[in-house]
Coordinates of C-alpha atoms in Angstrom, one line a residue:
Chain A
X96 CA 86.4 106.1 127.3
X97 CA 88.4 107.9 124.8
X98 CA 87.2 108.0 121.2
X99 CA 89.8 108.8 118.6
X100 CA 88.6 110.8 115.7
X101 CA 90.3 110.9 112.4
X102 CA 91.4 114.2 111.1
X103 CA 91.2 114.5 107.4
X104 CA 94.4 115.6 106.0
X105 CA 95.0 117.6 102.9
X106 CA 98.2 118.2 101.0
X107 CA 98.1 121.6 99.4
X108 CA 101.6 122.8 100.0
X109 CA 104.6 121.2 101.7
X110 CA 103.7 123.2 104.7
X111 CA 100.9 120.6 105.4
X112 CA 103.5 118.0 106.3
X113 CA 106.0 118.1 109.2
X114 CA 109.6 117.2 108.6
X115 CA 109.0 114.0 110.4
X116 CA 106.1 113.1 108.2
X117 CA 108.0 114.0 105.0
X118 CA 110.7 111.5 106.1
X119 CA 108.1 108.8 106.9
X120 CA 106.7 109.2 103.4
X121 CA 110.1 109.2 101.8
X122 CA 111.4 106.2 103.7
X123 CA 108.3 104.1 103.2
X124 CA 108.3 104.9 99.5
X125 CA 111.1 102.4 99.2
X126 CA 108.7 99.6 100.3
X127 CA 106.2 100.7 97.8
X128 CA 108.9 100.8 95.1
X129 CA 109.5 97.1 95.8
X130 CA 105.8 96.4 95.2
X131 CA 106.3 97.9 91.7
X132 CA 108.9 95.3 90.9
X133 CA 106.7 92.3 91.7
X134 CA 104.9 90.3 89.1
X135 CA 101.6 91.2 90.6
X136 CA 102.0 94.9 91.2
X137 CA 99.1 95.3 93.6
X138 CA 98.5 95.4 97.3
X139 CA 95.1 95.5 99.0
X140 CA 95.9 98.4 101.4
X141 CA 93.3 100.9 100.0
X142 CA 90.6 98.4 99.1
X143 CA 87.2 100.1 99.1
X144 CA 88.6 103.6 99.0
X145 CA 87.7 105.8 96.0
X146 CA 90.2 108.2 94.5
X147 CA 89.0 110.9 92.1
X148 CA 91.4 112.5 89.7
X149 CA 90.2 116.1 89.0
X150 CA 92.3 117.4 86.3
X151 CA 91.3 120.8 85.1
X152 CA 94.6 121.2 83.3
X153 CA 96.5 118.9 81.0
X154 CA 98.9 116.4 82.5
X155 CA 100.6 113.2 81.4
X156 CA 102.9 112.0 84.2
X157 CA 101.2 113.4 87.3
X158 CA 97.8 112.0 86.3
X159 CA 99.0 108.6 85.1
X160 CA 101.3 108.4 88.1
X161 CA 98.5 109.1 90.6
X162 CA 96.2 106.7 88.8
X163 CA 98.7 103.9 88.8
X164 CA 99.6 104.6 92.5
X165 CA 95.9 104.4 93.5
X166 CA 95.2 101.3 91.4
X167 CA 98.3 99.5 92.8
X168 CA 96.9 100.1 96.3
X169 CA 93.6 98.6 95.1
X170 CA 91.6 101.8 95.4
X171 CA 88.9 102.6 92.8
X172 CA 89.9 105.4 90.5
X173 CA 87.5 107.8 88.9
X174 CA 88.8 110.1 86.2
X175 CA 87.3 113.5 85.7
X176 CA 88.2 115.6 82.7
X177 CA 87.2 119.2 82.6
X178 CA 86.6 119.3 78.9
X179 CA 83.8 116.7 78.9
X180 CA 82.2 117.7 82.2
X181 CA 79.3 119.8 83.2
X182 CA 81.7 122.7 83.7
X183 CA 81.0 123.1 80.0
X184 CA 77.3 123.7 81.1
X185 CA 78.7 126.4 83.4
X186 CA 78.4 124.4 86.6
X187 CA 80.6 126.0 89.3
X188 CA 83.8 124.4 90.6
X189 CA 82.2 124.1 94.0
X190 CA 79.1 122.4 92.7
X191 CA 81.2 120.1 90.5
X192 CA 83.3 118.8 93.4
X193 CA 80.3 118.5 95.7
X194 CA 78.5 116.5 93.1
X195 CA 81.4 114.1 92.8
X196 CA 81.8 113.9 96.5
X197 CA 78.2 112.9 96.9
X198 CA 79.1 109.7 95.1
X199 CA 81.2 108.8 98.0
X200 CA 84.8 109.6 97.1
X201 CA 87.5 109.6 99.7
X202 CA 90.5 111.3 98.2
X203 CA 90.6 114.0 95.5
X204 CA 93.7 114.6 93.5
X205 CA 93.3 118.0 91.8
X206 CA 95.1 120.0 89.3
X207 CA 94.0 123.4 88.2
X208 CA 95.5 126.4 86.5
X209 CA 94.4 128.8 89.3
X210 CA 96.8 129.1 92.3
X211 CA 94.8 128.4 95.5
X212 CA 92.0 126.5 93.8
X213 CA 92.9 123.3 95.6
X214 CA 92.8 125.1 98.9
X215 CA 89.4 126.4 98.1
X216 CA 88.1 122.9 97.2
X217 CA 89.5 121.5 100.4
X218 CA 87.1 123.8 102.3
X219 CA 84.0 122.5 100.5
X220 CA 84.5 118.8 100.8
X221 CA 84.9 116.1 103.4
X222 CA 87.5 114.0 101.7
X223 CA 91.3 114.6 101.5
X224 CA 92.5 116.9 98.8
X225 CA 95.9 116.4 97.2
X226 CA 97.3 119.1 95.2
X227 CA 98.5 117.9 91.8
X228 CA 99.6 121.3 90.9
X229 CA 97.7 124.6 91.1
X230 CA 98.9 127.3 88.7
X231 CA 102.4 128.5 89.6
X232 CA 101.7 128.0 93.3
X233 CA 102.7 124.6 94.5
X234 CA 103.1 120.9 93.4
X235 CA 104.0 119.1 96.6
X236 CA 104.0 115.5 95.2
X237 CA 106.6 116.5 92.7
X238 CA 108.7 117.9 95.5
X239 CA 108.2 114.6 97.5
X240 CA 109.3 112.5 94.6
X241 CA 112.3 114.8 93.9
X242 CA 113.3 114.6 97.5
X243 CA 112.9 110.8 97.5
X244 CA 115.1 110.5 94.3
X245 CA 117.8 112.7 96.0
X246 CA 117.5 110.8 99.3
X247 CA 117.7 107.4 97.6
X248 CA 121.0 108.3 96.0
X249 CA 122.6 110.6 98.6
X250 CA 121.1 109.2 101.8
X251 CA 120.8 112.7 103.2
X252 CA 119.7 116.3 102.5
X253 CA 121.8 118.2 105.0
X254 CA 124.3 120.5 103.3
X255 CA 123.7 119.2 99.8
X256 CA 124.0 121.9 97.1
X257 CA 121.0 121.8 94.9
X258 CA 121.1 124.0 91.8
X259 CA 117.8 124.7 90.2
X260 CA 118.1 126.3 86.8
X261 CA 115.5 127.6 84.4
X262 CA 112.1 129.2 84.5
X263 CA 111.8 129.8 88.2
X264 CA 109.0 132.3 87.9
X265 CA 106.4 130.1 86.3
X266 CA 107.3 126.9 88.1
X267 CA 105.1 125.5 90.8
X268 CA 107.6 122.6 91.2
X269 CA 110.3 124.9 92.3
X270 CA 108.2 126.5 95.1
X271 CA 107.5 123.1 96.6
X272 CA 111.1 121.9 96.1
X273 CA 112.5 125.0 97.8
X274 CA 110.1 124.5 100.8
X275 CA 110.9 120.8 101.2
X276 CA 114.6 120.9 100.6
X277 CA 115.5 123.9 102.6
X278 CA 113.5 122.6 105.6
X279 CA 115.7 119.4 105.4
X280 CA 118.8 121.5 105.5
X281 CA 119.8 121.5 101.8
X282 CA 121.3 124.6 100.2
X283 CA 119.2 125.5 97.2
X284 CA 120.6 127.9 94.6
X285 CA 118.3 129.3 91.9
X286 CA 119.6 130.4 88.5
X287 CA 117.9 131.8 85.4
X288 CA 117.5 135.0 83.5
X289 CA 116.5 137.9 85.7
X290 CA 113.1 138.1 84.0
X291 CA 112.4 134.5 85.0
X292 CA 113.4 134.9 88.6
X293 CA 110.7 136.4 90.9
X294 CA 111.7 139.4 93.0
X295 CA 112.4 138.8 96.7
X296 CA 112.8 135.1 96.2
X297 CA 116.0 135.2 98.4
X298 CA 113.7 135.5 101.3
X299 CA 112.9 131.8 100.9
X300 CA 116.3 130.9 102.3
X301 CA 117.8 130.3 98.9
X302 CA 120.8 131.5 96.9
X303 CA 120.3 133.3 93.7
X304 CA 122.7 133.8 90.8
X305 CA 122.4 134.8 87.1
X306 CA 125.6 132.8 86.3
X307 CA 124.9 129.2 85.4
X308 CA 128.5 128.1 85.9
X309 CA 128.5 129.5 89.4
X310 CA 125.2 127.7 90.2
X311 CA 126.4 124.4 88.9
X312 CA 129.9 124.6 90.6
X313 CA 130.3 121.8 93.1
X314 CA 126.6 121.0 93.1
X315 CA 125.3 117.6 94.3
X316 CA 122.1 118.0 92.4
X317 CA 121.4 120.0 89.2
X318 CA 117.8 120.4 88.4
X319 CA 116.6 121.9 85.1
X320 CA 113.2 123.4 84.8
X321 CA 111.1 123.6 81.7
X322 CA 110.8 126.9 79.9
X323 CA 107.0 127.2 80.1
X324 CA 106.2 128.7 76.8
X325 CA 102.5 128.4 77.4
X326 CA 102.7 130.6 80.5
X327 CA 104.9 133.2 79.1
X328 CA 104.0 136.6 78.0
X329 CA 106.2 137.6 75.2
X330 CA 109.6 139.1 75.6
X331 CA 111.0 137.5 78.8
X332 CA 114.1 136.6 76.9
X333 CA 115.2 137.6 73.5
X334 CA 115.3 134.2 71.9
X335 CA 115.4 130.5 72.7
X336 CA 118.8 130.3 71.1
X337 CA 120.1 133.0 73.4
X338 CA 118.6 131.4 76.5
X339 CA 120.2 128.1 75.7
X340 CA 123.6 129.8 75.1
X341 CA 123.5 131.4 78.5
X342 CA 121.5 129.0 80.7
X343 CA 121.4 125.6 79.1
X344 CA 122.7 122.7 81.2
X345 CA 125.2 121.1 78.8
X346 CA 128.2 118.8 79.2
X347 CA 131.0 121.4 79.8
X348 CA 128.9 123.1 82.4
X349 CA 127.8 119.9 84.1
X350 CA 131.5 119.0 84.5
X351 CA 131.8 121.8 87.1
X352 CA 129.5 120.0 89.4
X353 CA 130.5 117.2 91.8
X354 CA 131.5 114.0 90.0
X355 CA 128.5 112.1 91.4
X356 CA 126.0 114.9 90.5
X357 CA 122.4 114.0 89.9
X358 CA 120.7 115.6 86.9
X359 CA 117.0 116.0 87.5
X360 CA 114.1 117.5 85.6
X361 CA 110.4 117.4 86.4
X362 CA 109.5 117.0 82.8
X363 CA 108.4 117.4 80.1
X364 CA 111.8 118.4 78.7
X365 CA 112.4 120.8 75.9
X366 CA 115.4 119.1 74.5
X367 CA 118.0 121.6 73.3
X368 CA 116.5 124.4 75.4
X369 CA 117.0 124.0 79.1
X370 CA 118.8 120.7 78.8
X371 CA 121.3 119.6 76.1
X372 CA 119.8 116.4 74.6
X373 CA 123.0 114.3 75.4
X374 CA 123.0 115.5 79.0
X375 CA 119.4 114.3 79.4
X376 CA 120.4 110.8 78.4
X377 CA 123.8 110.8 80.3
X378 CA 124.8 108.7 83.2
X379 CA 124.1 111.6 85.6
X380 CA 120.5 111.8 84.5
X381 CA 117.9 110.3 86.9
X382 CA 115.0 111.8 85.0
X383 CA 113.4 108.5 84.1
X384 CA 113.9 107.3 87.7
X385 CA 112.1 110.4 88.9
X386 CA 109.1 109.1 87.0
X387 CA 109.2 105.6 88.5
X388 CA 109.8 107.0 91.9
X389 CA 106.7 109.3 91.4
X390 CA 104.4 106.3 91.5
X391 CA 106.1 104.8 94.6
X392 CA 106.0 108.2 96.5
X393 CA 102.4 108.8 95.6
X394 CA 101.5 105.3 96.8
X395 CA 103.3 106.1 100.0
X396 CA 101.4 109.4 100.3
X397 CA 98.0 107.9 99.5
X398 CA 98.6 105.2 102.1
X399 CA 99.7 107.7 104.6
X400 CA 96.8 110.1 104.1
X401 CA 94.2 107.3 103.9
X402 CA 95.3 106.1 107.2
X403 CA 94.9 109.5 108.7
X404 CA 98.1 109.6 110.7
X405 CA 97.0 112.5 112.9
X406 CA 94.6 111.7 115.6
X407 CA 93.0 113.7 118.3
X408 CA 91.5 112.4 121.5
X409 CA 88.1 113.9 122.0
X410 CA 87.0 111.9 124.9
Chain B
X86 CA 102.5 98.0 131.9
X87 CA 104.3 95.7 134.2
X88 CA 106.3 92.6 133.5
X89 CA 104.8 89.6 135.2
X90 CA 107.2 86.8 134.4
X91 CA 110.0 85.8 132.2
X92 CA 108.9 82.6 130.5
X93 CA 112.0 81.9 128.4
X94 CA 115.7 82.8 128.8
X95 CA 118.1 83.1 125.9
X96 CA 119.2 79.5 126.3
X97 CA 115.7 78.2 126.3
X98 CA 114.8 80.3 123.2
X99 CA 117.7 78.9 121.3
X100 CA 117.0 75.3 122.5
X101 CA 113.4 75.6 121.2
X102 CA 114.5 77.2 117.9
X103 CA 117.0 74.4 117.4
X104 CA 114.3 71.8 118.0
X105 CA 111.9 73.6 115.6
X106 CA 114.7 73.6 113.0
X107 CA 115.2 69.9 113.3
X108 CA 111.5 69.2 113.2
X109 CA 111.3 71.1 110.0
X110 CA 114.2 69.0 108.5
X111 CA 112.5 65.8 109.8
X112 CA 109.2 66.6 108.3
X113 CA 110.7 67.6 104.9
X114 CA 113.3 64.8 104.7
X115 CA 116.1 67.3 104.5
X116 CA 116.1 70.9 103.2
X117 CA 116.0 70.3 99.5
X118 CA 112.9 72.3 98.6
X119 CA 112.8 74.6 101.6
X120 CA 112.6 78.4 101.7
X121 CA 112.2 80.5 104.8
X122 CA 110.3 83.7 105.1
X123 CA 110.6 85.8 108.2
X124 CA 107.6 88.1 109.0
X125 CA 108.6 91.7 109.8
X126 CA 109.9 92.5 112.3
X127 CA 110.7 89.8 114.9
X128 CA 110.1 86.9 112.6
X129 CA 113.1 88.1 110.6
X130 CA 115.9 87.5 113.2
X131 CA 114.1 84.3 114.4
X132 CA 113.8 83.0 110.8
X133 CA 117.5 83.6 110.4
X134 CA 118.4 81.6 113.5
X135 CA 116.2 78.7 112.2
X136 CA 117.7 79.0 108.7
X137 CA 121.3 78.9 110.1
X138 CA 120.4 75.9 112.2
X139 CA 119.0 74.0 109.2
X140 CA 122.0 75.0 107.1
X141 CA 124.5 73.8 109.7
X142 CA 122.7 70.5 110.1
X143 CA 122.1 69.8 106.5
X144 CA 125.1 71.5 105.0
X145 CA 123.0 73.1 102.4
X146 CA 122.0 76.7 101.7
X147 CA 118.4 77.6 102.4
X148 CA 117.0 80.7 100.7
X149 CA 115.8 83.4 103.1
X150 CA 113.3 86.2 102.5
X151 CA 111.6 88.9 104.4
X152 CA 107.9 89.5 104.4
X153 CA 106.1 92.7 105.5
X154 CA 102.4 92.2 105.8
X155 CA 101.4 95.7 106.7
X156 CA 99.7 96.5 103.3
X157 CA 97.7 93.2 103.6
X158 CA 96.3 93.8 107.1
X159 CA 92.6 93.5 107.5
X160 CA 92.2 96.4 109.9
X161 CA 93.7 99.2 107.9
X162 CA 90.3 100.9 107.4
X163 CA 89.4 100.7 111.1
X164 CA 92.6 101.8 112.9
X165 CA 93.5 105.4 113.0
X166 CA 97.2 105.4 112.4
X167 CA 98.6 104.1 109.1
X168 CA 101.1 101.6 110.5
X169 CA 104.6 101.9 109.4
X170 CA 105.5 99.9 106.3
X171 CA 108.7 97.9 106.3
X172 CA 110.5 96.2 103.5
X173 CA 109.5 93.0 101.8
X174 CA 112.4 91.3 100.1
X175 CA 111.9 87.9 98.5
X176 CA 114.9 87.6 96.1
X177 CA 113.9 84.2 94.7
X178 CA 111.1 82.3 93.0
X179 CA 108.4 80.9 95.3
X180 CA 106.8 78.6 92.7
X181 CA 106.8 75.0 93.8
X182 CA 108.7 75.7 97.0
X183 CA 108.0 74.5 100.5
X184 CA 107.6 77.8 102.4
X185 CA 108.2 78.0 106.1
X186 CA 106.7 81.2 107.5
X187 CA 108.4 82.4 110.7
X188 CA 107.0 84.8 113.3
X189 CA 107.5 85.4 117.0
X190 CA 104.0 84.9 118.4
X191 CA 101.0 83.1 117.0
X192 CA 97.9 84.8 118.4
X193 CA 94.8 85.7 116.4
X194 CA 96.1 84.2 113.2
X195 CA 95.4 87.4 111.3
X196 CA 99.1 88.1 110.6
X197 CA 99.4 84.7 109.1
X198 CA 96.3 85.2 107.0
X199 CA 97.8 88.5 105.6
X200 CA 101.1 86.7 105.0
X201 CA 99.3 83.9 103.0
X202 CA 97.6 86.5 100.8
X203 CA 100.9 88.3 100.2
X204 CA 102.8 85.1 99.4
X205 CA 100.1 84.2 96.8
X206 CA 100.9 87.4 95.0
X207 CA 104.5 86.3 94.7
X208 CA 103.8 82.9 93.3
X209 CA 102.4 79.4 93.9
X210 CA 104.4 77.5 96.5
X211 CA 103.9 73.8 96.8
X212 CA 102.9 74.3 100.4
X213 CA 103.2 76.8 103.3
X214 CA 103.8 76.0 106.9
X215 CA 104.0 78.2 110.0
X216 CA 106.8 78.1 112.5
X217 CA 106.6 80.3 115.7
X218 CA 108.5 80.7 118.9
X219 CA 105.3 81.1 121.0
X220 CA 101.8 79.9 120.5
X221 CA 99.6 81.8 122.9
X222 CA 96.2 80.6 121.7
X223 CA 93.1 82.8 121.1
X224 CA 92.9 82.1 117.4
X225 CA 90.3 84.1 115.5
X226 CA 90.8 82.3 112.2
X227 CA 91.2 78.7 111.2
X228 CA 95.0 78.8 111.2
X229 CA 97.4 76.5 112.9
X230 CA 101.1 76.6 113.7
X231 CA 103.0 73.6 112.3
X232 CA 106.2 74.1 114.3
X233 CA 105.9 75.6 117.7
X234 CA 108.7 76.5 120.1
X235 CA 106.5 76.7 123.2
X236 CA 102.7 76.8 123.9
X237 CA 101.7 79.2 126.5
X238 CA 98.1 79.6 127.7
X239 CA 97.4 83.3 128.2
X240 CA 94.6 85.7 128.9
X241 CA 93.7 88.4 126.5
X242 CA 94.8 91.0 129.0
X243 CA 98.4 89.8 128.7
X244 CA 101.0 90.5 126.1
X245 CA 103.8 88.2 125.1
X246 CA 107.0 90.1 124.5
X247 CA 109.7 88.4 122.6
X248 CA 113.0 90.2 122.9
X249 CA 115.6 89.7 120.3
X250 CA 119.2 91.0 120.2
X251 CA 118.8 92.6 116.7
X252 CA 115.8 94.7 117.8
X253 CA 115.8 94.9 121.6
X254 CA 119.4 94.4 122.4
X255 CA 118.7 91.3 124.5
X256 CA 117.0 87.9 124.4
X257 CA 114.1 86.7 126.4
X258 CA 110.4 86.0 126.4
X259 CA 108.2 87.8 128.9
X260 CA 104.5 88.0 129.9
X261 CA 103.4 91.6 130.3
X262 CA 100.2 92.8 131.9
X263 CA 98.3 95.2 129.6
X264 CA 97.0 98.4 131.1
X265 CA 98.2 101.6 129.5
X266 CA 98.8 102.1 125.8
X267 CA 101.3 99.5 124.9
X268 CA 104.3 99.9 122.6
X269 CA 104.2 96.3 121.5
X270 CA 102.8 96.2 117.9
X271 CA 101.6 92.6 118.2
X272 CA 98.4 93.6 119.9
X273 CA 95.6 94.1 117.5
X274 CA 93.5 97.1 118.5
X275 CA 90.1 96.0 119.7
X276 CA 87.3 97.0 117.5
X277 CA 86.0 99.8 119.7
X278 CA 82.7 101.4 119.0
X279 CA 82.3 102.5 115.5
X280 CA 84.0 105.8 115.3
X281 CA 83.1 108.5 112.9
X282 CA 85.4 108.0 110.0
X283 CA 85.7 111.7 109.4
X284 CA 84.5 114.9 110.8
X285 CA 83.3 117.9 109.0
X286 CA 83.9 120.2 112.0
X287 CA 87.7 119.7 112.1
X288 CA 89.4 122.6 110.5
X289 CA 91.9 121.7 107.9
X290 CA 95.3 123.1 107.3
X291 CA 95.3 124.9 110.5
X292 CA 98.4 125.3 112.7
X293 CA 96.9 122.7 115.0
X294 CA 96.7 120.0 112.3
X295 CA 100.3 120.2 111.4
X296 CA 102.2 120.8 114.7
X297 CA 105.7 120.9 113.5

């Protein structure tokens, strides 16, 4: 008699998913997107499961997106906010998550400003941990929704030129995007001032340029990244005005891309800094769609992980 | 898994579906208020055949939609694998309509139960009826088929395989003996012994867990 045992899956980096699994999540997201267009935007797939949102760092879209995704799958959602918690009474991170887990939670969505913190928590608890962003390390669900948005429009990843422009150094989104997109065969080109490009980044199988026109030329996808003023030590570039003159994605520069280029941005946008305001609202922009797709992709992911795809026969 | 017998040929399948279509028309005095929903996956091509037959006979368009019941299944928390989700596409209003649900095999009735729940989330039809190609018995819920192509008494060790051109590249209905793990999705996994939902011991994020 074989007994199948469920393996609890975490999603800390894109490395936790195989290429095949990424495609499953992306392809099924379409069905979940359809659920979002119904009058009653709710399906009973995760009834009885509890999803805890552990946000130790501020967030608008990721948190709301995960919350809606979980609620639309009929899971119960518990919100945890660091500022009103016992962390203020100096409870440790480990004790905090253990306490919450003791109240029977199944899936933890966590954001924290420390790289690796989600990995650490995954070791302490029995439920699935989904990384909602840890420092500048990784943000896999953003990568999945970016990939879904690209796939929905282009129907492929192979040989697409994806130009990512802006603050590469402080971006967790870009690390996950690079991982996912290059594995699927896209050509990723990074661009930004040399102070915002980490050293040795070429080793991740990406092109690097300091010339924004060259990055955008013939691109299928142009992605702007937010200049993260809150993570910046002083002096990485002389002034915002100078940055926008050299690196802003604006209309003349975007003309150099393919005519059916997609303009993406993980948000929040600094209008007039990394994106010209008109460009952000242009026909090329899929920035709002990225947000809608985020809910669908996270539903797809929650459904996938709650089911526990990977099984092992233990006899 | 070995094929025991073929119980329907292509011609017999089409003859049955034709009869089902005409029974539907008869019961409804035409096709005025009808809509047809095919249940993913094999109910979809079957539903289309019935729809075309009704349209040809009544000379009137019948709205056709596709229903995927995966997210409404009652065994999602007990089976290991998250079953693949297919598309649901109902591009019309269901309120006040006479809905005909089409599937290939009526067995436990659980698929129809899930479909009923899903339809209710889309609106309030005047009534819902079930049309299937094969009724094989063994109902686990108080659900009945209103229009049935063929009734076949089966044992629970058997699987009915309905083959359709769009999916399987051929037509035919077969009885198959169940032994090894079976590819046919129709079979509900038996509730085996309560398995541990999760294990503490399993290492996470190891190479083993991701096997690329």
